[in-house]
Amino acid sequence: MTVENLVSVASALADPTRARMLVALMDQRVWRTARDLAQVAGVAASTATGHLNHLVDLGILLERRRGRYRDVRLAGPHVAEVIEAVAALGNRPDAPVRGLREASIKAALARGRTCYDHLAGMLGIAITDALVRSRLLTHESLTLTAEGEAWLSEALGSPFQPGRRQPSRACLDWTERRPHLAGAAGAHISTVFHERQWVRPTGSSRAVLVTPTGNDALRRLFGGKISTVG
């Protein structure tokens, strides 16, 4: 690690326009256009392009060209982990909520959301706690137990194949201020929940809502070991 590298990345994250763009890209591996991100950040398209170029140059974003256009996304789960962890640092109070719509979005994000490719908010924490109570994860480091690795395939009915990725890790939740499950296990759970429509996106933010089928699935998977969300 070099001081220069730390300063350049910290400076990139500290800019409010770039920060808004990065938070928008915390959706589940979504590609977004420069125009989309300009609207999110409230800047002109030309201004957004300059910020995106800087983030691509630093390796924080990846770009995909489509003729005259390009899409961008986070460079990987390691970038999402940094953004989530940095957002949870410090003790500054939240900015005042301006209007009912903003209050609704904030509440929805706190209940449940995607954190790049895994579930976060009260929903992510509730699932993590239930896995710990079931001894499928260790309490301290959220390491998968042997039973937990088998459960991910057997109980969810979908093969768990972490590949070269870290099987499980803790990701600091910026609304709950405590770790939720990430890594290959967190991504696997999120994928299954989305594919089976146990959760669905709500509105235009990263918020997700547990469906009635999802509530049934949570009760079947965890019984009384999971707390109510929503």
Short mmCIF file of C-alpha atoms in Angstrom, two decimals:
data_model
loop_
_atom_site.label_atom_id
_atom_site.label_comp_id
_atom_site.label_asym_id
_atom_site.label_seq_id
_atom_site.Cartn_x
_atom_site.Cartn_y
_atom_site.Cartn_z
CA MET A 1 0.00 0.00 0.00
CA THR A 2 1.26 3.49 -0.83
CA VAL A 3 0.18 6.82 0.61
CA GLU A 4 -0.25 8.20 -2.91
CA ASN A 5 -2.64 5.44 -3.89
CA LEU A 6 -4.66 5.86 -0.70
CA VAL A 7 -4.92 9.61 -1.24
CA SER A 8 -6.02 9.27 -4.88
CA VAL A 9 -8.77 6.75 -4.07
CA ALA A 10 -9.93 8.63 -0.96
CA SER A 11 -10.09 11.85 -2.99
CA ALA A 12 -12.17 10.13 -5.66
CA LEU A 13 -14.66 8.83 -3.08
CA ALA A 14 -14.81 12.18 -1.26
CA ASP A 15 -16.25 14.12 -4.19
CA PRO A 16 -20.05 14.41 -3.68
CA THR A 17 -20.86 13.97 -7.40
CA ARG A 18 -18.73 10.85 -7.74
CA ALA A 19 -20.06 9.52 -4.42
CA ARG A 20 -23.67 9.77 -5.67
CA MET A 21 -22.71 7.90 -8.84
CA LEU A 22 -20.94 5.15 -6.91
CA VAL A 23 -23.86 4.67 -4.54
CA ALA A 24 -26.20 4.33 -7.55
CA LEU A 25 -23.88 1.65 -8.94
CA MET A 26 -24.19 -0.42 -5.77
CA ASP A 27 -27.18 -2.11 -7.41
CA GLN A 28 -26.78 -5.79 -8.28
CA ARG A 29 -24.01 -5.69 -10.90
CA VAL A 30 -26.01 -3.27 -13.02
CA TRP A 31 -24.49 -1.38 -15.95
CA ARG A 32 -25.54 2.26 -16.16
CA THR A 33 -25.08 4.89 -18.84
CA ALA A 34 -23.34 8.22 -18.31
CA ARG A 35 -26.69 9.94 -18.87
CA ASP A 36 -28.33 7.86 -16.12
CA LEU A 37 -25.59 8.74 -13.68
CA ALA A 38 -25.65 12.42 -14.64
CA GLN A 39 -29.32 12.50 -13.65
CA VAL A 40 -28.59 10.71 -10.37
CA ALA A 41 -25.83 13.18 -9.50
CA GLY A 42 -27.73 16.25 -10.74
CA VAL A 43 -24.99 17.37 -13.14
CA ALA A 44 -24.61 17.90 -16.88
CA ALA A 45 -23.72 14.91 -19.05
CA SER A 46 -20.34 16.43 -19.90
CA THR A 47 -19.54 16.87 -16.20
CA ALA A 48 -20.57 13.28 -15.48
CA THR A 49 -18.31 12.03 -18.28
CA GLY A 50 -15.29 13.70 -16.70
CA HIS A 51 -16.01 12.12 -13.32
CA LEU A 52 -16.57 8.69 -14.88
CA ASN A 53 -13.31 8.92 -16.82
CA HIS A 54 -11.48 9.58 -13.56
CA LEU A 55 -13.11 6.61 -11.81
CA VAL A 56 -12.34 4.30 -14.75
CA ASP A 57 -8.70 5.48 -14.79
CA LEU A 58 -8.39 4.63 -11.08
CA GLY A 59 -9.82 1.14 -11.65
CA ILE A 60 -12.87 1.84 -9.50
CA LEU A 61 -15.22 1.43 -12.48
CA LEU A 62 -15.23 -0.77 -15.57
CA GLU A 63 -16.61 0.47 -18.89
CA ARG A 64 -18.31 -1.31 -21.78
CA ARG A 65 -18.47 0.39 -25.17
CA ARG A 66 -21.60 0.25 -27.35
CA GLY A 67 -20.79 2.20 -30.50
CA ARG A 68 -20.81 5.88 -29.53
CA TYR A 69 -22.12 5.04 -26.08
CA ARG A 70 -20.65 3.37 -23.03
CA ASP A 71 -21.96 1.78 -19.88
CA VAL A 72 -20.14 1.57 -16.56
CA ARG A 73 -20.32 -0.54 -13.41
CA LEU A 74 -18.27 -1.11 -10.28
CA ALA A 75 -15.02 -2.95 -10.97
CA GLY A 76 -16.01 -5.77 -8.61
CA PRO A 77 -17.25 -6.78 -5.17
CA HIS A 78 -14.03 -5.48 -3.61
CA VAL A 79 -15.02 -1.94 -4.65
CA ALA A 80 -18.54 -2.39 -3.26
CA GLU A 81 -17.03 -3.59 0.03
CA VAL A 82 -14.94 -0.43 0.33
CA ILE A 83 -17.89 1.86 -0.45
CA GLU A 84 -20.16 0.14 2.08
CA ALA A 85 -17.46 0.12 4.76
CA VAL A 86 -16.52 3.78 4.26
CA ALA A 87 -20.20 4.78 4.40
CA ALA A 88 -20.51 3.05 7.78
CA LEU A 89 -17.51 4.85 9.27
CA GLY A 90 -17.75 8.01 11.33
CA ASN A 91 -20.54 9.26 13.52
CA ARG A 92 -22.01 12.14 11.53
CA PRO A 93 -25.82 12.33 11.80
CA ASP A 94 -27.86 11.63 8.69
CA ALA A 95 -28.81 14.63 6.59
CA PRO A 96 -32.36 15.87 7.22
CA VAL A 97 -34.94 14.15 5.06
CA ARG A 98 -36.56 16.46 2.52
CA GLY A 99 -40.07 15.34 1.71
CA LEU A 100 -42.17 12.21 1.92
CA ARG A 101 -40.62 10.55 -1.15
CA GLU A 102 -37.09 10.80 0.24
CA ALA A 103 -38.28 9.51 3.62
CA SER A 104 -39.97 6.53 1.94
CA ILE A 105 -36.85 5.68 -0.08
CA LYS A 106 -34.64 5.91 3.01
CA ALA A 107 -36.95 3.65 5.02
CA ALA A 108 -37.14 1.12 2.17
CA LEU A 109 -33.34 0.99 1.84
CA ALA A 110 -33.00 0.45 5.59
CA ARG A 111 -35.48 -2.47 5.51
CA GLY A 112 -33.74 -4.32 2.69
CA ARG A 113 -31.51 -3.56 -0.28
CA THR A 114 -28.86 -4.99 -2.54
CA CYS A 115 -25.25 -4.24 -1.63
CA TYR A 116 -23.73 -4.93 -5.05
CA ASP A 117 -24.47 -8.68 -5.24
CA HIS A 118 -25.72 -9.55 -1.74
CA LEU A 119 -28.53 -8.50 0.59
CA ALA A 120 -28.14 -5.75 3.17
CA GLY A 121 -30.19 -3.65 5.56
CA MET A 122 -32.48 -5.23 8.15
CA LEU A 123 -33.17 -8.11 5.75
CA GLY A 124 -29.49 -8.91 5.25
CA ILE A 125 -28.82 -8.68 8.97
CA ALA A 126 -31.82 -10.89 9.80
CA ILE A 127 -30.64 -13.60 7.39
CA THR A 128 -27.07 -13.36 8.70
CA ASP A 129 -28.24 -13.66 12.32
CA ALA A 130 -30.44 -16.66 11.45
CA LEU A 131 -27.49 -18.40 9.79
CA VAL A 132 -25.36 -17.78 12.89
CA ARG A 133 -28.11 -19.08 15.21
CA SER A 134 -28.37 -22.18 13.02
CA ARG A 135 -24.58 -22.65 13.30
CA LEU A 136 -24.18 -22.34 9.56
CA LEU A 137 -21.91 -19.32 10.08
CA THR A 138 -19.46 -18.59 12.87
CA HIS A 139 -20.41 -15.67 15.10
CA GLU A 140 -17.22 -13.62 14.99
CA SER A 141 -15.99 -13.74 11.39
CA LEU A 142 -19.11 -15.02 9.56
CA THR A 143 -17.07 -17.96 8.25
CA LEU A 144 -19.10 -20.73 6.64
CA THR A 145 -19.15 -23.97 8.61
CA ALA A 146 -19.14 -27.32 6.80
CA GLU A 147 -22.87 -27.56 7.54
CA GLY A 148 -23.36 -24.06 6.16
CA GLU A 149 -21.66 -24.87 2.87
CA ALA A 150 -23.86 -27.94 2.44
CA TRP A 151 -26.98 -25.94 3.42
CA LEU A 152 -26.40 -23.40 0.66
CA SER A 153 -26.79 -26.13 -1.94
CA GLU A 154 -29.28 -28.44 -0.26
CA ALA A 155 -31.72 -26.08 1.45
CA LEU A 156 -31.71 -23.52 -1.36
CA GLY A 157 -31.86 -26.19 -4.08
CA SER A 158 -29.10 -24.55 -6.14
CA PRO A 159 -25.44 -25.68 -6.31
CA PHE A 160 -23.11 -23.43 -4.31
CA GLN A 161 -19.92 -22.97 -6.32
CA PRO A 162 -17.70 -20.23 -4.88
CA GLY A 163 -14.91 -20.83 -7.38
CA ARG A 164 -11.92 -18.61 -6.61
CA ARG A 165 -14.01 -16.15 -4.67
CA GLN A 166 -13.89 -15.99 -0.86
CA PRO A 167 -16.72 -18.29 0.31
CA SER A 168 -17.98 -15.85 2.95
CA ARG A 169 -16.95 -12.59 4.56
CA ALA A 170 -18.39 -9.86 6.76
CA CYS A 171 -19.49 -6.58 5.14
CA LEU A 172 -20.20 -3.64 7.42
CA ASP A 173 -23.80 -2.52 6.94
CA TRP A 174 -24.04 1.29 6.73
CA THR A 175 -27.60 1.49 8.10
CA GLU A 176 -27.40 -1.21 10.77
CA ARG A 177 -23.76 -0.46 11.70
CA ARG A 178 -22.93 -4.15 12.04
CA PRO A 179 -21.77 -6.86 9.63
CA HIS A 180 -23.96 -8.73 7.19
CA LEU A 181 -22.98 -11.73 5.05
CA ALA A 182 -21.14 -11.08 1.78
CA GLY A 183 -18.73 -13.07 -0.38
CA ALA A 184 -19.78 -15.98 -2.57
CA ALA A 185 -22.31 -17.17 0.03
CA GLY A 186 -24.02 -13.79 0.23
CA ALA A 187 -24.15 -13.55 -3.56
CA HIS A 188 -25.56 -17.08 -3.81
CA ILE A 189 -28.37 -16.32 -1.36
CA SER A 190 -29.22 -13.06 -3.14
CA THR A 191 -29.26 -14.75 -6.55
CA VAL A 192 -31.61 -17.50 -5.36
CA PHE A 193 -33.90 -15.01 -3.63
CA HIS A 194 -34.15 -12.87 -6.78
CA GLU A 195 -34.54 -15.79 -9.22
CA ARG A 196 -37.37 -17.30 -7.17
CA GLN A 197 -38.96 -13.90 -6.60
CA TRP A 198 -38.63 -14.18 -2.85
CA VAL A 199 -37.56 -10.54 -3.02
CA ARG A 200 -38.37 -7.96 -5.66
CA PRO A 201 -37.02 -4.49 -6.41
CA THR A 202 -39.17 -1.63 -5.20
CA GLY A 203 -39.09 1.77 -6.84
CA SER A 204 -35.98 3.02 -8.63
CA SER A 205 -33.55 2.59 -5.74
CA ARG A 206 -31.62 -0.48 -4.57
CA ALA A 207 -34.38 -1.32 -2.11
CA VAL A 208 -35.94 -4.77 -2.19
CA LEU A 209 -39.17 -6.02 -0.68
CA VAL A 210 -39.77 -9.53 0.66
CA THR A 211 -42.71 -11.05 -1.22
CA PRO A 212 -45.37 -13.29 0.41
CA THR A 213 -43.63 -16.28 -1.20
CA GLY A 214 -40.38 -15.00 0.26
CA ASN A 215 -41.84 -14.79 3.74
CA ASP A 216 -42.96 -18.40 3.41
CA ALA A 217 -39.47 -19.37 2.25
CA LEU A 218 -37.83 -17.58 5.18
CA ARG A 219 -40.07 -19.39 7.65
CA ARG A 220 -39.33 -22.73 5.94
CA LEU A 221 -35.58 -22.12 5.86
CA PHE A 222 -35.12 -20.67 9.34
CA GLY A 223 -38.27 -21.32 11.33
CA GLY A 224 -38.25 -19.19 14.49
CA LYS A 225 -34.58 -18.27 14.05
CA ILE A 226 -35.27 -15.23 11.86
CA SER A 227 -36.63 -11.90 12.99
CA THR A 228 -39.46 -10.12 11.18
CA VAL A 229 -38.43 -7.60 8.52
CA GLY A 230 -40.67 -4.77 7.31
#
